[in-house]
């Protein structure tokens, strides 16, 4: 019996190396420019009026996640990228490129702030703890763990469909800045601390803002993996 006639099926389209490179370039640019505006707006608010900084950080994070999240995932934070790396949600190659893009954006933002305020008031928003270094590390770690817990929940769990991810994440950033900003600056983000520190030449206890956020992001990421219950092993390549 003759087989029924079927129209020819198009061959599956494979992504060309050029399109893959362009897509990765767009992701890195989104991470760089997102981190840039996060630092310019947030740290600019610190320079002008510290109590308003919490509102500024809340609004700029909310806007950037809405505007760029569909391109790169809107990390804008090397500690968050590290948390995704160690929970197998991000490849090592992408982690390194994201961290470089985020740091570049933050440094450019720091020097933009210095161009606006050459006399460097408030150290251009650089984070310096007003409490002991050990306690500052604890504060930064605990707050970043909360941030990473929320990000992992709304960004990687299919059960969170419909949850306003940008609003949830921005709320954590704004609330922690409002509550704990007077103690450590509530950085939660090594890149956010790097840009103003480099531009203002303010490196006092800078290590606090590397160790605390990175440790907290890892803890928060693994905490959500426990809460998730079942593990999705896919890695974002």
mmCIF file of C-alpha atoms in Angstrom:
data_model
loop_
_atom_site.group_PDB
_atom_site.id
_atom_site.type_symbol
_atom_site.label_atom_id
_atom_site.label_comp_id
_atom_site.label_asym_id
_atom_site.label_seq_id
_atom_site.Cartn_x
_atom_site.Cartn_y
_atom_site.Cartn_z
ATOM 1 C CA UNK A 1 0.000 0.000 0.000
ATOM 2 C CA UNK A 2 1.463 3.348 -0.915
ATOM 3 C CA UNK A 3 2.227 5.613 1.971
ATOM 4 C CA UNK A 4 0.092 8.748 2.200
ATOM 5 C CA UNK A 5 1.667 11.838 0.720
ATOM 6 C CA UNK A 6 3.110 14.189 3.296
ATOM 7 C CA UNK A 7 4.314 17.675 2.560
ATOM 8 C CA UNK A 8 8.051 18.089 3.007
ATOM 9 C CA UNK A 9 8.964 19.016 6.555
ATOM 10 C CA UNK A 10 11.341 21.918 7.077
ATOM 11 C CA UNK A 11 14.694 20.937 8.485
ATOM 12 C CA UNK A 12 15.204 21.950 12.094
ATOM 13 C CA UNK A 13 16.942 25.268 12.382
ATOM 14 C CA UNK A 14 20.096 25.302 14.454
ATOM 15 C CA UNK A 15 21.307 28.516 15.999
ATOM 16 C CA UNK A 16 24.280 29.821 14.066
ATOM 17 C CA UNK A 17 27.458 30.708 15.930
ATOM 18 C CA UNK A 18 26.855 34.328 14.973
ATOM 19 C CA UNK A 19 23.347 34.409 16.447
ATOM 20 C CA UNK A 20 24.541 32.632 19.605
ATOM 21 C CA UNK A 21 27.322 35.201 20.005
ATOM 22 C CA UNK A 22 24.892 38.078 19.425
ATOM 23 C CA UNK A 23 22.495 36.673 22.010
ATOM 24 C CA UNK A 24 25.242 36.349 24.592
ATOM 25 C CA UNK A 25 26.469 39.858 23.822
ATOM 26 C CA UNK A 26 22.970 41.212 24.405
ATOM 27 C CA UNK A 27 22.778 39.415 27.754
ATOM 28 C CA UNK A 28 26.111 40.831 28.876
ATOM 29 C CA UNK A 29 25.177 44.322 27.740
ATOM 30 C CA UNK A 30 21.908 44.049 29.671
ATOM 31 C CA UNK A 31 23.801 43.028 32.814
ATOM 32 C CA UNK A 32 26.326 45.853 32.388
ATOM 33 C CA UNK A 33 23.811 48.594 31.667
ATOM 34 C CA UNK A 34 21.410 47.352 34.331
ATOM 35 C CA UNK A 35 24.136 47.404 36.986
ATOM 36 C CA UNK A 36 25.240 50.807 35.725
ATOM 37 C CA UNK A 37 21.828 52.382 36.271
ATOM 38 C CA UNK A 38 21.331 50.570 39.567
ATOM 39 C CA UNK A 39 24.503 52.204 40.915
ATOM 40 C CA UNK A 40 23.960 55.630 39.335
ATOM 41 C CA UNK A 41 20.413 55.993 40.630
ATOM 42 C CA UNK A 42 20.808 54.245 43.975
ATOM 43 C CA UNK A 43 24.152 55.723 44.956
ATOM 44 C CA UNK A 44 23.167 59.098 43.574
ATOM 45 C CA UNK A 45 20.271 59.032 46.017
ATOM 46 C CA UNK A 46 22.691 58.180 48.828
ATOM 47 C CA UNK A 47 24.760 61.260 47.965
ATOM 48 C CA UNK A 48 21.736 63.540 47.858
ATOM 49 C CA UNK A 49 19.574 62.172 50.667
ATOM 50 C CA UNK A 50 20.287 58.875 52.392
ATOM 51 C CA UNK A 51 16.714 58.325 53.716
ATOM 52 C CA UNK A 52 15.446 58.476 50.132
ATOM 53 C CA UNK A 53 17.961 55.874 48.981
ATOM 54 C CA UNK A 54 15.713 52.971 49.979
ATOM 55 C CA UNK A 55 12.925 54.306 47.770
ATOM 56 C CA UNK A 56 15.362 54.964 44.918
ATOM 57 C CA UNK A 57 16.793 51.443 45.080
ATOM 58 C CA UNK A 58 13.292 49.957 45.220
ATOM 59 C CA UNK A 59 12.114 51.867 42.169
ATOM 60 C CA UNK A 60 15.213 51.377 40.014
ATOM 61 C CA UNK A 61 15.364 47.624 40.729
ATOM 62 C CA UNK A 62 11.674 47.293 39.916
ATOM 63 C CA UNK A 63 12.120 49.189 36.656
ATOM 64 C CA UNK A 64 15.250 47.329 35.571
ATOM 65 C CA UNK A 65 13.799 43.886 36.219
ATOM 66 C CA UNK A 66 10.734 44.834 34.207
ATOM 67 C CA UNK A 67 12.787 46.308 31.389
ATOM 68 C CA UNK A 68 15.737 43.903 31.140
ATOM 69 C CA UNK A 69 14.820 40.750 33.020
ATOM 70 C CA UNK A 70 13.634 38.942 29.876
ATOM 71 C CA UNK A 71 17.023 39.506 28.231
ATOM 72 C CA UNK A 72 19.552 38.439 30.863
ATOM 73 C CA UNK A 73 17.600 37.363 33.935
ATOM 74 C CA UNK A 74 18.396 40.702 35.606
ATOM 75 C CA UNK A 75 21.031 39.551 38.089
ATOM 76 C CA UNK A 76 22.929 42.890 38.241
ATOM 77 C CA UNK A 77 24.844 41.366 41.161
ATOM 78 C CA UNK A 78 27.856 38.998 41.147
ATOM 79 C CA UNK A 79 26.720 37.456 44.437
ATOM 80 C CA UNK A 80 23.367 36.486 42.914
ATOM 81 C CA UNK A 81 25.155 35.017 39.888
ATOM 82 C CA UNK A 82 27.408 33.061 42.265
ATOM 83 C CA UNK A 83 24.363 31.697 44.067
ATOM 84 C CA UNK A 84 22.938 30.493 40.755
ATOM 85 C CA UNK A 85 26.298 28.999 39.784
ATOM 86 C CA UNK A 86 26.666 26.911 42.933
ATOM 87 C CA UNK A 87 23.062 25.696 42.797
ATOM 88 C CA UNK A 88 23.645 24.637 39.187
ATOM 89 C CA UNK A 89 21.361 27.238 37.677
ATOM 90 C CA UNK A 90 24.162 29.021 35.776
ATOM 91 C CA UNK A 91 27.199 27.716 33.937
ATOM 92 C CA UNK A 92 30.708 28.654 35.030
ATOM 93 C CA UNK A 93 31.390 30.391 31.743
ATOM 94 C CA UNK A 94 28.301 32.571 32.030
ATOM 95 C CA UNK A 95 29.011 33.331 35.675
ATOM 96 C CA UNK A 96 32.437 34.722 34.800
ATOM 97 C CA UNK A 97 31.092 36.797 31.908
ATOM 98 C CA UNK A 98 28.168 38.083 33.984
ATOM 99 C CA UNK A 99 30.433 39.060 36.896
ATOM 100 C CA UNK A 100 32.756 40.913 34.515
ATOM 101 C CA UNK A 101 29.853 42.747 32.856
ATOM 102 C CA UNK A 102 28.286 43.687 36.202
ATOM 103 C CA UNK A 103 31.590 44.952 37.577
ATOM 104 C CA UNK A 104 32.261 46.964 34.429
ATOM 105 C CA UNK A 105 28.848 48.608 34.628
ATOM 106 C CA UNK A 106 29.334 49.424 38.290
ATOM 107 C CA UNK A 107 32.769 50.971 37.744
ATOM 108 C CA UNK A 108 31.487 53.126 34.886
ATOM 109 C CA UNK A 109 28.641 54.223 37.144
ATOM 110 C CA UNK A 110 31.073 55.120 39.911
ATOM 111 C CA UNK A 111 33.025 57.385 37.604
ATOM 112 C CA UNK A 112 29.817 58.892 36.255
ATOM 113 C CA UNK A 113 28.979 59.867 39.834
ATOM 114 C CA UNK A 114 32.475 61.310 40.230
ATOM 115 C CA UNK A 115 31.982 63.393 37.084
ATOM 116 C CA UNK A 116 28.745 64.752 38.570
ATOM 117 C CA UNK A 117 30.282 65.350 42.020
ATOM 118 C CA UNK A 118 34.042 65.891 41.577
ATOM 119 C CA UNK A 119 34.482 66.654 45.285
ATOM 120 C CA UNK A 120 33.092 63.179 46.093
ATOM 121 C CA UNK A 121 30.475 63.958 48.768
ATOM 122 C CA UNK A 122 29.384 60.979 50.883
ATOM 123 C CA UNK A 123 32.157 59.029 49.136
ATOM 124 C CA UNK A 124 29.806 58.815 46.139
ATOM 125 C CA UNK A 125 27.644 56.318 47.991
ATOM 126 C CA UNK A 126 30.468 53.939 48.866
ATOM 127 C CA UNK A 127 29.479 51.447 51.562
ATOM 128 C CA UNK A 128 31.380 51.692 54.849
ATOM 129 C CA UNK A 129 30.073 49.905 57.955
ATOM 130 C CA UNK A 130 29.226 51.895 61.056
ATOM 131 C CA UNK A 131 29.484 48.739 63.177
ATOM 132 C CA UNK A 132 32.276 46.226 63.702
ATOM 133 C CA UNK A 133 33.479 44.364 60.628
ATOM 134 C CA UNK A 134 32.382 40.959 61.907
ATOM 135 C CA UNK A 135 28.864 42.167 62.624
ATOM 136 C CA UNK A 136 28.775 43.942 59.272
ATOM 137 C CA UNK A 137 29.618 40.699 57.476
ATOM 138 C CA UNK A 138 26.778 39.013 59.352
ATOM 139 C CA UNK A 139 24.308 41.755 58.399
ATOM 140 C CA UNK A 140 25.299 41.656 54.735
ATOM 141 C CA UNK A 141 25.190 37.854 54.647
ATOM 142 C CA UNK A 142 21.769 37.586 56.279
ATOM 143 C CA UNK A 143 20.222 40.277 54.080
ATOM 144 C CA UNK A 144 21.696 38.816 50.894
ATOM 145 C CA UNK A 145 20.443 35.369 51.888
ATOM 146 C CA UNK A 146 16.938 36.843 52.052
ATOM 147 C CA UNK A 147 17.407 38.484 48.655
ATOM 148 C CA UNK A 148 18.676 35.270 47.057
ATOM 149 C CA UNK A 149 15.900 33.221 48.644
ATOM 150 C CA UNK A 150 13.273 35.482 47.081
ATOM 151 C CA UNK A 151 15.030 35.636 43.704
ATOM 152 C CA UNK A 152 15.365 31.846 43.535
ATOM 153 C CA UNK A 153 11.714 31.434 44.446
ATOM 154 C CA UNK A 154 10.227 33.819 41.908
ATOM 155 C CA UNK A 155 12.747 33.273 39.110
ATOM 156 C CA UNK A 156 13.413 29.525 39.033
ATOM 157 C CA UNK A 157 10.355 27.765 40.443
ATOM 158 C CA UNK A 158 7.527 27.009 38.012
ATOM 159 C CA UNK A 159 5.057 27.081 40.890
ATOM 160 C CA UNK A 160 5.671 30.826 41.215
ATOM 161 C CA UNK A 161 4.049 31.630 37.862
ATOM 162 C CA UNK A 162 2.043 34.804 38.230
ATOM 163 C CA UNK A 163 4.046 36.073 41.184
ATOM 164 C CA UNK A 164 5.241 39.630 40.390
ATOM 165 C CA UNK A 165 8.958 38.824 40.469
ATOM 166 C CA UNK A 166 10.152 42.393 40.022
ATOM 167 C CA UNK A 167 7.985 43.666 42.839
ATOM 168 C CA UNK A 168 9.056 40.900 45.233
ATOM 169 C CA UNK A 169 12.772 41.406 44.556
ATOM 170 C CA UNK A 170 12.583 45.209 44.621
ATOM 171 C CA UNK A 171 10.691 45.038 47.912
ATOM 172 C CA UNK A 172 13.557 43.106 49.516
ATOM 173 C CA UNK A 173 16.120 45.614 48.224
ATOM 174 C CA UNK A 174 14.093 48.606 49.407
ATOM 175 C CA UNK A 175 13.197 47.124 52.792
ATOM 176 C CA UNK A 176 16.737 46.043 53.638
ATOM 177 C CA UNK A 177 18.110 49.416 52.565
ATOM 178 C CA UNK A 178 15.566 51.214 54.725
ATOM 179 C CA UNK A 179 16.089 48.995 57.782
ATOM 180 C CA UNK A 180 19.830 48.332 57.732
ATOM 181 C CA UNK A 181 21.280 51.068 55.523
ATOM 182 C CA UNK A 182 22.551 53.023 58.578
ATOM 183 C CA UNK A 183 24.587 49.987 59.698
ATOM 184 C CA UNK A 184 26.287 48.746 56.532
ATOM 185 C CA UNK A 185 24.711 50.595 53.621
ATOM 186 C CA UNK A 186 22.782 47.376 52.875
ATOM 187 C CA UNK A 187 24.811 46.737 49.755
ATOM 188 C CA UNK A 188 23.974 43.027 49.223
ATOM 189 C CA UNK A 189 25.985 43.388 46.031
ATOM 190 C CA UNK A 190 29.790 43.417 45.509
ATOM 191 C CA UNK A 191 29.450 45.355 42.243
ATOM 192 C CA UNK A 192 27.303 48.053 43.862
ATOM 193 C CA UNK A 193 30.058 48.544 46.449
ATOM 194 C CA UNK A 194 32.920 48.296 43.940
ATOM 195 C CA UNK A 195 31.936 51.168 41.637
ATOM 196 C CA UNK A 196 31.711 53.964 44.243
ATOM 197 C CA UNK A 197 34.696 52.577 46.213
ATOM 198 C CA UNK A 198 36.945 52.762 43.156
ATOM 199 C CA UNK A 199 35.710 56.191 42.047
ATOM 200 C CA UNK A 200 35.929 57.700 45.538
ATOM 201 C CA UNK A 201 39.074 55.858 46.625
ATOM 202 C CA UNK A 202 37.235 54.577 49.703
ATOM 203 C CA UNK A 203 38.323 50.997 50.449
ATOM 204 C CA UNK A 204 37.722 50.845 54.191
ATOM 205 C CA UNK A 205 36.448 47.345 55.000
ATOM 206 C CA UNK A 206 35.644 46.707 51.349
ATOM 207 C CA UNK A 207 36.192 42.978 51.946
ATOM 208 C CA UNK A 208 33.013 42.989 54.055
ATOM 209 C CA UNK A 209 31.024 43.647 50.869
ATOM 210 C CA UNK A 210 32.678 40.741 49.076
ATOM 211 C CA UNK A 211 32.484 38.119 51.795
ATOM 212 C CA UNK A 212 29.074 38.953 53.275
ATOM 213 C CA UNK A 213 26.978 39.089 50.079
ATOM 214 C CA UNK A 214 28.691 36.102 48.471
ATOM 215 C CA UNK A 215 28.251 33.920 51.567
ATOM 216 C CA UNK A 216 24.657 35.050 51.961
ATOM 217 C CA UNK A 217 23.753 34.437 48.320
ATOM 218 C CA UNK A 218 25.119 30.906 48.471
ATOM 219 C CA UNK A 219 23.225 30.220 51.699
ATOM 220 C CA UNK A 220 19.985 31.656 50.321
ATOM 221 C CA UNK A 221 20.319 29.737 47.070
ATOM 222 C CA UNK A 222 20.792 26.397 48.811
ATOM 223 C CA UNK A 223 18.022 27.189 51.298
ATOM 224 C CA UNK A 224 15.580 27.539 48.413
ATOM 225 C CA UNK A 225 16.816 24.309 46.846
ATOM 226 C CA UNK A 226 15.770 22.600 50.090
ATOM 227 C CA UNK A 227 12.391 24.327 50.033
ATOM 228 C CA UNK A 228 11.882 23.466 46.370
ATOM 229 C CA UNK A 229 11.678 19.779 47.193
ATOM 230 C CA UNK A 230 12.448 18.461 43.697
ATOM 231 C CA UNK A 231 15.538 19.538 41.837
ATOM 232 C CA UNK A 232 15.583 20.723 38.256
ATOM 233 C CA UNK A 233 19.064 19.830 37.025
ATOM 234 C CA UNK A 234 19.041 22.027 33.935
ATOM 235 C CA UNK A 235 21.892 24.473 33.757
ATOM 236 C CA UNK A 236 21.605 27.747 31.863
ATOM 237 C CA UNK A 237 24.415 27.468 29.343
#
